[in-house]
Amino acid sequence: MTTTQIPVAEGLFTWPPDESTPLRLIGSECTGCGLVSFPAASDCVRCASTESKERLLAERGTLWTYTTQDFRPPSPPYDGPEAFEPYAVGYIELPGELLVEARLTEPDPDKLRIGQEMRLTLVPYTVRDDGTEVVTFAFAPAEEEAS
Amino acid sequence: MTEAVIIGVGLHPFGRFTGKTALDMGADAVRLALADAGVNWPQIQGGYIGSYEVANPDAIVARLGLTGVPLRGVFNGCATAGTSVALAARAIETGEHDLTIAIGLDKHPRGAFAADPSVAGIPSWYGQTGLFLTTHFFGMKINRYMHDHGISHETLARVAAKNFGNAARNEKAWRRTPLSVEEILASPVLNYPLRQYMYCGPDEGAAALVLCRADQAHKYTGKPVRIRSTALRSRRLGAFEVQSPSFPVGEVVASPTVDASREAYERAGIGPEDVDVAQLQDTDAGSEVIHMAENGLCKDGEQERLIAEGATEIGGRLPVNTDGGLLGNGEPIGASGLRQIHEIVLQLRGTAGDRQIPGTPRVGYTHLYGAPGVSAVTILST
Ligand SMILES: [Zn+2]
């Protein structure tokens, strides 16, 4: 049986990612002042322009800060599995673009470090009753590859 | 312009009160404040009442008397009480009323606040995937701050121990069991580096303040407390704020606390060096550390030494959260900032009992911070 995967939301990241369309977060860039937004936004919070164009964001950045989630968040809105596994979240600085909040693949705070290189990936963060995996974007430490 | 002064304060205990409604807690707080001021409800000419859980907090008039008083409901997140006291003061300053009241009341269910992200204008996936927790922001902000400014885990635990210790001296506080630094450091991590005993919890309670024109205060009290300034600011682009899926790259812009604080000092003609006692939003122990600097009370990084020296304890050079703060009292949102002012009024009157700070304090400072990046500051003096 093949597992079906669906993205948690349309328009959040390229889907399905493949060789011709690698995984990227889908942001936007204000056509008035160039402000980069994520998720994509038509209204600009800097210059009040209402026009923007799509911009695929960098797939690598550095960890600006992080924390852990060691208890199951209130449900709703959280729709992760009943059997809770702690996870980490952080802000990743995408140079020249923005700082984006995301789940991190490494849950152990002692294995995370402010300033470390991170790369974009996907995680199946929950499984629906029919077996469908729901995936969301996340960032993983990139050091293994860099060294 | 006429100046507003506080002539009466009333506080319903904060905690859990099964079977008692928020409106009834509010009515108790109002009656205490009226008695403290020596006035009757029919004398109140206008007021502002804040609550998160009660849709129509102005329904409190059915408990107090149907006098036709204009009572306006206000809500501004965790800055709600800062807003109600500012508006009550403004009504006096502009001459609209001579005698006003600010009331706050709330009754939150147990556990962390849960909501649909759409109420904050945030897409559903943010909540579904487990990012929509305000506690994440506090963990991430102090984690970065510790990295940048050399704050230790022990310092976070010392802040929490101080606030629980202060709450133990406060018969109206919720968490009144003192905890040691070791016990706090041994409690489970909830959001690294913040542990269970470093967080405040939502709870229940109410508070009220009676305000009047400064030139009429002598009719009611020999010890009016002056409202020297109030300021409220929301987040600017580039500030690192709660519930932000992203924020712009570049120089991090100052938080709304810094903006509100500067405006409040300037309007009051009072500087941070003049502050004798402060009540800062301690949603968690890290927030108190950061807010010391954001409110101008020390430089970034100085907290490590100041807290180790006991500077922020009762009896220290700059007592902070003498009544236990949010850690000791919990946070009924609508009432929280009025509880802070209640404590400052007691301290400036010299009637804070077991937790009275020594000397003759003249200037008190209160600060609120909350979602989605809003801060309120009130500066008070004798
Ligand atoms: Zn723009």
Coordinates of C-alpha atoms and ligand atoms in Angstrom, one line a residue:
Chain A
M1 CA 0.0 0.0 0.0
T2 CA 1.4 3.4 -0.9
T3 CA 0.9 6.2 1.5
T4 CA -0.9 9.2 0.2
Q5 CA 0.5 12.6 1.2
I6 CA -1.2 15.9 1.1
P7 CA 0.1 19.4 2.0
V8 CA -1.4 21.1 5.1
A9 CA -2.4 24.1 2.9
E10 CA -2.3 25.0 -0.7
G11 CA 0.1 27.8 -1.8
L12 CA 2.4 27.4 1.3
F13 CA 5.2 25.5 -0.5
T14 CA 5.8 24.0 -3.9
W15 CA 3.8 20.8 -4.2
P16 CA 4.5 18.1 -5.1
P17 CA 8.2 18.9 -5.1
D18 CA 10.3 17.2 -7.8
E19 CA 13.4 17.7 -9.9
S20 CA 11.8 20.4 -12.0
T21 CA 10.1 22.2 -9.0
P22 CA 12.3 21.7 -6.0
L23 CA 10.9 22.3 -2.5
R24 CA 10.6 26.0 -1.8
L25 CA 8.4 28.2 0.5
I26 CA 6.0 30.4 -1.5
G27 CA 6.3 34.0 -0.4
S28 CA 5.5 37.2 -2.1
E29 CA 7.3 40.4 -2.9
C30 CA 5.6 43.8 -2.9
T31 CA 5.8 45.4 -6.3
G32 CA 5.8 48.8 -4.6
C33 CA 8.7 48.6 -2.1
G34 CA 10.0 45.0 -2.5
L35 CA 9.1 43.8 1.0
V36 CA 9.2 40.0 1.2
S37 CA 6.3 38.3 3.0
F38 CA 5.5 34.8 4.1
P39 CA 2.9 33.4 3.7
A40 CA 2.3 35.3 0.5
A41 CA 0.4 38.5 1.1
S42 CA -1.3 40.8 -1.3
D43 CA -1.3 43.8 1.1
C44 CA 2.0 45.3 2.1
V45 CA 2.5 46.2 5.8
R46 CA 5.3 48.6 4.9
C47 CA 4.1 50.8 2.0
A48 CA 0.4 49.8 2.0
S49 CA 0.5 48.7 -1.7
T50 CA -2.0 46.1 -2.6
E51 CA 0.0 44.5 -5.4
S52 CA 2.6 41.8 -5.1
K53 CA 4.2 39.0 -7.1
E54 CA 5.1 35.5 -6.1
R55 CA 8.6 34.8 -4.8
L56 CA 10.0 31.4 -4.0
L57 CA 12.1 31.8 -0.8
A58 CA 15.6 30.6 -0.1
E59 CA 15.9 26.9 0.9
R60 CA 18.7 27.6 3.3
G61 CA 19.2 29.9 6.2
T62 CA 20.5 30.2 9.8
L63 CA 18.7 29.5 13.1
W64 CA 17.9 32.9 14.7
T65 CA 16.3 31.4 17.8
Y66 CA 14.3 28.3 18.9
T67 CA 12.3 26.7 21.6
T68 CA 10.7 23.3 22.2
Q69 CA 7.1 22.2 22.5
D70 CA 7.1 19.6 25.3
F71 CA 3.3 19.4 25.9
R72 CA 0.5 18.6 23.4
P73 CA -0.9 21.9 22.2
P74 CA -4.6 22.6 22.7
S75 CA -6.7 20.8 20.1
P76 CA -8.3 22.4 18.1
P77 CA -6.5 24.2 16.5
Y78 CA -3.6 21.6 16.8
D79 CA -4.4 18.5 14.8
G80 CA -1.3 16.4 15.3
P81 CA -1.4 12.8 16.5
E82 CA -3.0 11.9 19.9
A83 CA 0.3 10.2 20.8
F84 CA 2.3 13.4 21.3
E85 CA 6.0 13.6 20.4
P86 CA 7.8 16.8 21.5
Y87 CA 9.0 18.9 18.7
A88 CA 11.0 22.1 18.3
V89 CA 10.2 25.4 16.6
G90 CA 12.4 28.3 15.6
Y91 CA 12.9 31.3 13.4
I92 CA 15.2 30.8 10.4
E93 CA 16.8 33.8 8.9
L94 CA 16.7 33.6 5.1
P95 CA 19.4 36.1 4.1
G96 CA 18.0 39.2 2.4
E97 CA 14.4 37.9 2.6
L98 CA 12.9 37.4 6.1
L99 CA 12.9 35.4 9.3
V100 CA 10.4 32.5 9.0
E101 CA 8.9 30.5 11.9
A102 CA 8.9 26.8 11.4
R103 CA 9.0 23.4 13.0
L104 CA 12.5 22.0 13.3
T105 CA 13.3 18.3 12.7
E106 CA 15.6 18.2 15.7
P107 CA 13.6 18.1 18.9
D108 CA 16.6 18.2 21.3
P109 CA 17.4 21.7 22.4
D110 CA 20.9 20.7 23.2
K111 CA 21.5 19.7 19.6
L112 CA 20.4 23.1 18.3
R113 CA 22.5 26.2 18.3
I114 CA 21.7 29.8 17.4
G115 CA 23.5 30.6 14.1
Q116 CA 23.6 27.1 12.8
E117 CA 22.9 26.4 9.1
M118 CA 19.5 25.0 8.4
R119 CA 17.8 23.7 5.2
L120 CA 14.2 23.4 4.2
T121 CA 12.5 20.0 4.3
L122 CA 9.0 18.6 4.8
V123 CA 7.7 16.6 7.7
P124 CA 4.5 14.4 7.8
Y125 CA 3.3 16.0 11.0
T126 CA 0.1 14.0 11.4
V127 CA -1.8 11.0 9.8
R128 CA -5.5 11.2 9.1
D129 CA -7.9 8.3 9.9
D130 CA -7.8 7.1 6.3
G131 CA -4.0 6.8 6.4
T132 CA -3.3 10.0 4.5
E133 CA -0.2 11.8 5.8
V134 CA -0.4 15.6 6.1
V135 CA 2.9 17.3 5.5
T136 CA 4.1 20.7 6.5
F137 CA 7.4 22.6 6.0
A138 CA 10.2 22.3 8.5
F139 CA 13.9 23.1 8.8
A140 CA 16.6 20.6 9.5
P141 CA 20.2 21.1 10.6
A142 CA 22.4 21.3 7.5
E143 CA 25.7 20.6 9.2
E144 CA 26.1 17.0 8.2
E145 CA 26.2 18.0 4.6
A146 CA 28.3 21.0 5.1
S147 CA 31.1 19.2 6.9
Chain B
M1 CA -5.2 70.2 31.8
T2 CA -6.7 68.7 35.0
E3 CA -4.7 65.9 36.5
A4 CA -6.3 62.5 37.5
V5 CA -5.4 60.9 40.8
I6 CA -6.3 57.5 42.3
I7 CA -8.3 57.8 45.5
G8 CA -9.5 54.2 45.9
V9 CA -8.4 50.7 45.0
G10 CA -10.2 47.4 45.3
L11 CA -8.9 43.9 44.6
H12 CA -10.8 40.6 44.5
P13 CA -8.3 37.8 45.1
F14 CA -6.9 36.1 42.0
G15 CA -7.2 32.3 41.7
R16 CA -10.0 29.9 41.2
F17 CA -13.5 30.6 42.6
T18 CA -15.8 27.8 41.6
G19 CA -19.4 29.0 41.4
K20 CA -18.6 32.7 41.5
T21 CA -19.1 34.7 38.3
A22 CA -16.7 37.2 37.0
L23 CA -19.3 39.9 37.4
D24 CA -19.7 39.1 41.1
M25 CA -15.9 39.2 41.5
G26 CA -16.0 42.6 39.7
A27 CA -18.8 43.9 41.9
D28 CA -16.8 42.9 45.1
A29 CA -13.7 44.7 43.7
V30 CA -15.8 47.8 42.9
R31 CA -17.3 47.9 46.4
L32 CA -13.8 47.7 48.0
A33 CA -12.6 50.5 45.8
L34 CA -15.6 52.7 46.5
A35 CA -15.2 52.1 50.3
D36 CA -11.5 52.8 50.0
A37 CA -12.2 56.1 48.3
G38 CA -15.1 56.9 50.6
V39 CA -17.6 57.4 47.7
N40 CA -20.9 55.8 46.7
W41 CA -21.7 54.2 43.4
P42 CA -24.2 56.9 42.4
Q43 CA -21.4 59.5 42.6
I44 CA -19.4 57.7 39.9
Q45 CA -19.9 59.8 36.7
G46 CA -18.3 57.4 34.2
G47 CA -16.1 54.4 33.8
Y48 CA -14.3 51.8 31.7
I49 CA -14.6 48.1 32.2
G50 CA -12.4 45.4 30.6
S51 CA -12.8 41.7 30.2
Y52 CA -11.8 38.9 27.8
E53 CA -14.3 36.3 28.7
V54 CA -17.4 38.5 29.6
A55 CA -19.0 39.8 26.4
N56 CA -20.9 42.6 28.2
P57 CA -18.9 43.4 31.4
D58 CA -20.9 46.7 31.6
A59 CA -23.8 44.4 32.8
I60 CA -22.1 44.9 36.2
V61 CA -24.4 47.9 36.7
A62 CA -27.1 45.4 37.6
R63 CA -25.1 44.4 40.7
L64 CA -24.1 48.0 41.6
G65 CA -27.0 50.2 40.8
L66 CA -28.8 51.3 37.7
T67 CA -27.8 54.9 37.8
G68 CA -27.5 55.5 34.1
V69 CA -23.7 55.9 34.4
P70 CA -21.9 55.7 31.1
L71 CA -19.8 52.5 31.5
R72 CA -17.8 51.6 28.4
G73 CA -16.5 48.1 27.8
V74 CA -12.9 47.9 26.6
F75 CA -10.7 45.1 25.3
N76 CA -7.1 45.3 24.2
G77 CA -5.6 41.9 24.8
C78 CA -3.2 41.7 27.8
A79 CA -3.1 45.6 27.7
T80 CA -6.8 45.8 28.4
A81 CA -6.4 47.2 32.0
G82 CA -3.8 49.7 30.8
T83 CA -6.4 50.9 28.3
S84 CA -9.2 51.2 30.9
V85 CA -7.2 53.2 33.4
A86 CA -5.8 55.4 30.6
L87 CA -9.4 56.2 29.4
A88 CA -10.7 56.7 32.9
A89 CA -7.8 59.2 33.5
R90 CA -8.4 60.9 30.2
A91 CA -12.1 61.5 31.0
I92 CA -10.9 63.4 34.1
E93 CA -8.0 65.2 32.3
T94 CA -10.3 66.5 29.6
G95 CA -13.0 67.6 32.1
E96 CA -15.6 65.1 31.0
H97 CA -16.0 63.7 34.5
D98 CA -14.9 64.5 38.0
L99 CA -15.1 61.0 39.4
T100 CA -14.5 57.9 37.3
I101 CA -13.8 54.2 37.7
A102 CA -11.7 51.6 35.9
I103 CA -12.8 48.0 36.4
G104 CA -11.3 44.7 35.2
L105 CA -12.7 41.2 35.6
D106 CA -12.1 37.8 34.1
K107 CA -12.7 34.1 34.6
H108 CA -10.6 32.0 32.3
P109 CA -10.8 28.2 32.0
R110 CA -7.9 26.1 33.1
G111 CA -4.9 25.6 30.9
A112 CA -3.2 27.6 28.2
F113 CA -5.2 30.0 26.1
A114 CA -6.6 28.1 23.1
A115 CA -8.1 29.9 20.1
D116 CA -8.6 29.6 16.4
P117 CA -5.7 31.4 14.6
S118 CA -8.3 33.2 12.4
V119 CA -9.3 35.4 15.3
A120 CA -5.7 36.8 15.1
G121 CA -5.8 37.0 11.3
I122 CA -3.5 34.0 11.0
P123 CA -4.0 31.1 8.6
S124 CA -5.3 27.8 9.8
W125 CA -2.2 25.8 9.1
Y126 CA -0.3 27.8 11.7
G127 CA -2.5 26.4 14.4
Q128 CA -2.9 22.9 12.9
T129 CA 0.8 22.3 12.8
G130 CA 1.4 23.4 16.4
L131 CA 2.9 26.8 15.9
F132 CA 0.0 28.9 17.3
L133 CA 1.2 29.0 21.0
T134 CA 2.1 32.3 22.6
T135 CA 4.4 30.4 24.9
H136 CA 6.6 29.6 21.9
F137 CA 7.3 33.3 21.5
F138 CA 8.3 33.8 25.1
G139 CA 10.6 30.7 24.9
M140 CA 12.2 31.9 21.7
K141 CA 12.6 35.5 22.8
I142 CA 14.4 34.7 26.1
N143 CA 16.5 32.0 24.4
R144 CA 17.8 34.6 21.9
Y145 CA 18.2 37.2 24.7
M146 CA 20.2 34.8 26.9
H147 CA 22.4 34.1 23.9
D148 CA 23.0 37.8 23.2
H149 CA 23.3 39.1 26.7
G150 CA 24.7 36.3 28.9
I151 CA 21.6 35.5 31.0
S152 CA 21.8 32.2 32.8
H153 CA 19.1 29.6 33.5
E154 CA 19.7 30.2 37.2
T155 CA 18.7 33.9 36.8
L156 CA 15.3 32.8 35.3
A157 CA 14.8 30.5 38.3
R158 CA 15.7 33.3 40.7
V159 CA 13.1 35.6 39.1
A160 CA 10.4 32.9 39.6
A161 CA 11.5 32.2 43.1
K162 CA 11.3 35.9 44.0
N163 CA 7.8 36.3 42.6
F164 CA 6.5 33.1 44.3
G165 CA 8.2 34.3 47.5
N166 CA 6.5 37.7 47.2
A167 CA 3.2 36.1 46.5
A168 CA 3.5 34.1 49.7
R169 CA 3.3 37.4 51.6
N170 CA 0.2 38.4 49.6
E171 CA -3.1 37.1 51.0
K172 CA -4.8 37.9 47.7
A173 CA -2.3 36.0 45.5
W174 CA -3.0 32.7 43.8
R175 CA 0.4 30.8 44.0
R176 CA 1.4 31.3 47.6
T177 CA 3.8 28.4 48.1
P178 CA 7.4 29.5 48.0
L179 CA 9.6 27.5 45.7
S180 CA 13.4 27.3 45.7
V181 CA 15.7 28.0 42.8
E182 CA 16.5 24.3 42.8
E183 CA 12.8 23.2 42.7
I184 CA 12.1 25.6 39.9
L185 CA 15.1 24.3 37.9
A186 CA 14.0 20.7 38.5
S187 CA 10.5 21.3 37.1
P188 CA 9.8 20.0 33.5
V189 CA 10.7 22.1 30.5
L190 CA 7.6 23.4 28.7
N191 CA 9.2 25.5 26.0
Y192 CA 13.0 25.6 26.3
P193 CA 14.5 27.3 28.2
L194 CA 11.3 27.9 30.2
R195 CA 10.1 25.4 32.7
Q196 CA 6.7 24.8 34.4
Y197 CA 7.4 27.0 37.4
M198 CA 8.6 29.8 35.2
Y199 CA 5.2 30.4 33.6
C200 CA 2.1 32.2 34.8
G201 CA -1.3 30.7 34.2
P202 CA -4.7 32.1 33.2
D203 CA -7.0 32.3 36.2
E204 CA -9.8 34.4 37.8
G205 CA -10.1 37.7 39.5
A206 CA -11.1 41.4 39.5
A207 CA -9.8 44.8 40.4
A208 CA -11.1 48.4 40.4
L209 CA -9.7 51.9 40.8
V210 CA -11.6 55.1 41.6
L211 CA -10.1 58.2 40.1
C212 CA -10.9 61.9 40.6
R213 CA -9.7 65.4 39.7
A214 CA -6.5 66.2 41.6
D215 CA -8.0 69.5 42.9
Q216 CA -10.8 67.6 44.6
A217 CA -8.8 64.7 46.0
H218 CA -8.6 66.4 49.5
K219 CA -12.3 65.7 49.9
Y220 CA -11.6 62.0 49.9
T221 CA -8.1 61.2 50.9
G222 CA -4.9 62.6 52.3
K223 CA -2.8 60.2 50.1
P224 CA -3.9 60.5 46.5
V225 CA -1.7 58.7 44.0
R226 CA -1.1 60.8 40.9
I227 CA -1.4 59.3 37.4
R228 CA 1.6 60.9 35.8
S229 CA 1.3 59.3 32.4
T230 CA -0.2 56.5 30.4
A231 CA 1.0 55.2 27.1
L232 CA 0.0 52.4 24.8
R233 CA 1.8 51.3 21.6
S234 CA 1.4 48.5 19.1
R235 CA 4.1 46.7 17.2
R236 CA 6.1 48.3 14.4
L237 CA 7.3 46.5 11.3
G238 CA 10.5 44.7 12.1
A239 CA 9.8 44.0 15.8
F240 CA 10.0 40.4 16.9
E241 CA 6.5 39.9 18.2
V242 CA 4.1 37.1 19.4
Q243 CA 2.2 35.1 16.7
S244 CA 4.3 36.1 13.7
P245 CA 4.7 33.5 11.0
S246 CA 7.5 35.6 9.7
F247 CA 9.1 39.1 10.2
P248 CA 11.4 41.2 8.1
V249 CA 15.1 40.6 8.0
G250 CA 17.5 43.3 9.1
E251 CA 18.0 45.4 12.2
V252 CA 15.5 44.2 14.8
V253 CA 13.1 47.1 15.6
A254 CA 12.4 47.9 19.3
S255 CA 9.4 46.2 20.9
P256 CA 6.2 48.2 21.6
T257 CA 7.3 48.1 25.2
V258 CA 10.3 50.2 24.5
D259 CA 8.1 52.7 22.5
A260 CA 5.4 52.8 25.2
S261 CA 8.0 53.2 28.0
R262 CA 9.8 56.1 26.3
E263 CA 6.5 57.9 25.7
A264 CA 5.4 57.4 29.2
Y265 CA 8.6 58.7 30.8
E266 CA 8.6 61.7 28.5
R267 CA 4.9 62.6 29.2
A268 CA 5.5 62.1 33.0
G269 CA 8.8 64.1 33.1
I270 CA 10.1 61.2 35.1
G271 CA 13.1 59.0 34.2
P272 CA 13.9 55.3 34.9
E273 CA 16.3 56.4 37.6
D274 CA 13.4 57.9 39.5
V275 CA 11.4 54.7 39.7
D276 CA 11.2 53.2 43.2
V277 CA 9.0 50.2 42.5
A278 CA 7.9 48.5 39.3
Q279 CA 5.4 46.0 38.2
L280 CA 6.4 44.4 34.9
Q281 CA 4.5 41.8 32.7
D282 CA 6.0 38.5 33.9
T283 CA 4.1 36.1 31.7
D284 CA 7.2 34.0 32.3
A285 CA 10.4 34.6 34.2
G286 CA 12.2 35.5 30.9
S287 CA 9.7 38.2 30.2
E288 CA 10.5 39.9 33.5
V289 CA 14.2 39.8 32.7
I290 CA 13.7 41.3 29.2
H291 CA 11.1 43.8 30.4
M292 CA 13.5 45.3 32.9
A293 CA 15.7 46.5 30.0
E294 CA 12.9 47.3 27.6
N295 CA 11.4 49.6 30.3
G296 CA 14.7 51.4 30.7
L297 CA 15.3 50.1 34.2
C298 CA 18.7 48.6 33.4
K299 CA 20.9 47.9 30.4
D300 CA 20.7 44.7 28.4
G301 CA 22.6 42.1 30.2
E302 CA 22.8 43.9 33.5
Q303 CA 20.0 41.7 34.8
E304 CA 22.3 38.8 35.5
R305 CA 24.2 40.8 38.1
L306 CA 21.2 42.8 39.4
I307 CA 19.1 39.7 40.1
A308 CA 22.0 37.8 41.7
E309 CA 22.5 40.8 44.0
G310 CA 18.8 40.8 44.9
A311 CA 18.2 44.3 43.5
T312 CA 14.7 43.4 42.3
E313 CA 13.6 41.8 45.7
I314 CA 11.6 43.6 48.3
G315 CA 14.3 45.5 50.1
G316 CA 16.5 45.7 47.0
R317 CA 17.4 48.8 45.0
L318 CA 14.6 48.3 42.5
P319 CA 11.8 46.0 43.7
V320 CA 10.0 44.3 40.8
N321 CA 6.6 42.6 41.1
T322 CA 6.3 43.0 44.9
D323 CA 2.9 41.3 45.0
G324 CA 4.1 38.2 43.2
G325 CA 3.5 39.5 39.7
L326 CA 1.7 37.4 37.1
L327 CA 3.7 34.3 38.2
G328 CA 2.2 34.6 41.7
N329 CA -1.2 36.0 40.8
G330 CA -2.0 34.4 37.4
E331 CA -3.6 36.5 34.7
P332 CA -7.2 37.3 34.5
I333 CA -6.6 39.5 31.5
G334 CA -9.1 42.3 32.1
A335 CA -8.0 42.8 35.7
S336 CA -4.2 42.1 35.5
G337 CA -3.0 45.7 35.0
L338 CA -5.3 47.1 37.6
R339 CA -3.9 44.5 40.1
Q340 CA -0.5 46.0 39.2
I341 CA -1.7 49.5 39.9
H342 CA -3.4 48.4 43.1
E343 CA -0.1 47.1 44.4
I344 CA 1.7 50.3 43.5
V345 CA -0.9 52.4 45.3
L346 CA -0.4 50.3 48.4
Q347 CA 3.4 50.7 48.2
L348 CA 3.2 54.5 47.7
R349 CA 0.7 54.8 50.5
G350 CA 3.1 52.7 52.7
T351 CA 0.3 50.2 53.5
A352 CA 1.6 47.1 51.7
G353 CA 2.1 45.2 55.0
D354 CA 4.5 42.3 55.0
R355 CA 5.7 43.2 51.5
Q356 CA 6.1 47.0 52.0
I357 CA 9.3 48.2 50.5
P358 CA 11.5 50.2 52.8
G359 CA 12.0 54.0 52.7
T360 CA 9.5 56.4 51.3
P361 CA 8.8 55.3 47.7
R362 CA 7.5 58.1 45.5
V363 CA 7.4 56.8 42.0
G364 CA 5.8 53.5 40.8
Y365 CA 5.8 52.0 37.3
T366 CA 3.5 49.4 35.7
H367 CA 3.8 47.6 32.4
L368 CA 1.7 45.2 30.3
Y369 CA 2.6 43.3 27.2
G370 CA 0.5 40.9 25.1
A371 CA -0.7 39.6 21.8
P372 CA -0.5 40.6 19.0
G373 CA 2.3 42.9 20.1
V374 CA 0.8 45.6 22.3
S375 CA 2.2 47.3 25.4
A376 CA 0.8 49.7 28.0
V377 CA 2.7 51.6 30.6
T378 CA 1.4 53.7 33.5
I379 CA 3.6 55.9 35.7
L380 CA 2.3 56.8 39.1
S381 CA 3.7 59.0 41.9
T382 CA 2.8 60.4 45.3
Ligands
ZN1 ZN 5.4 47.5 -0.1

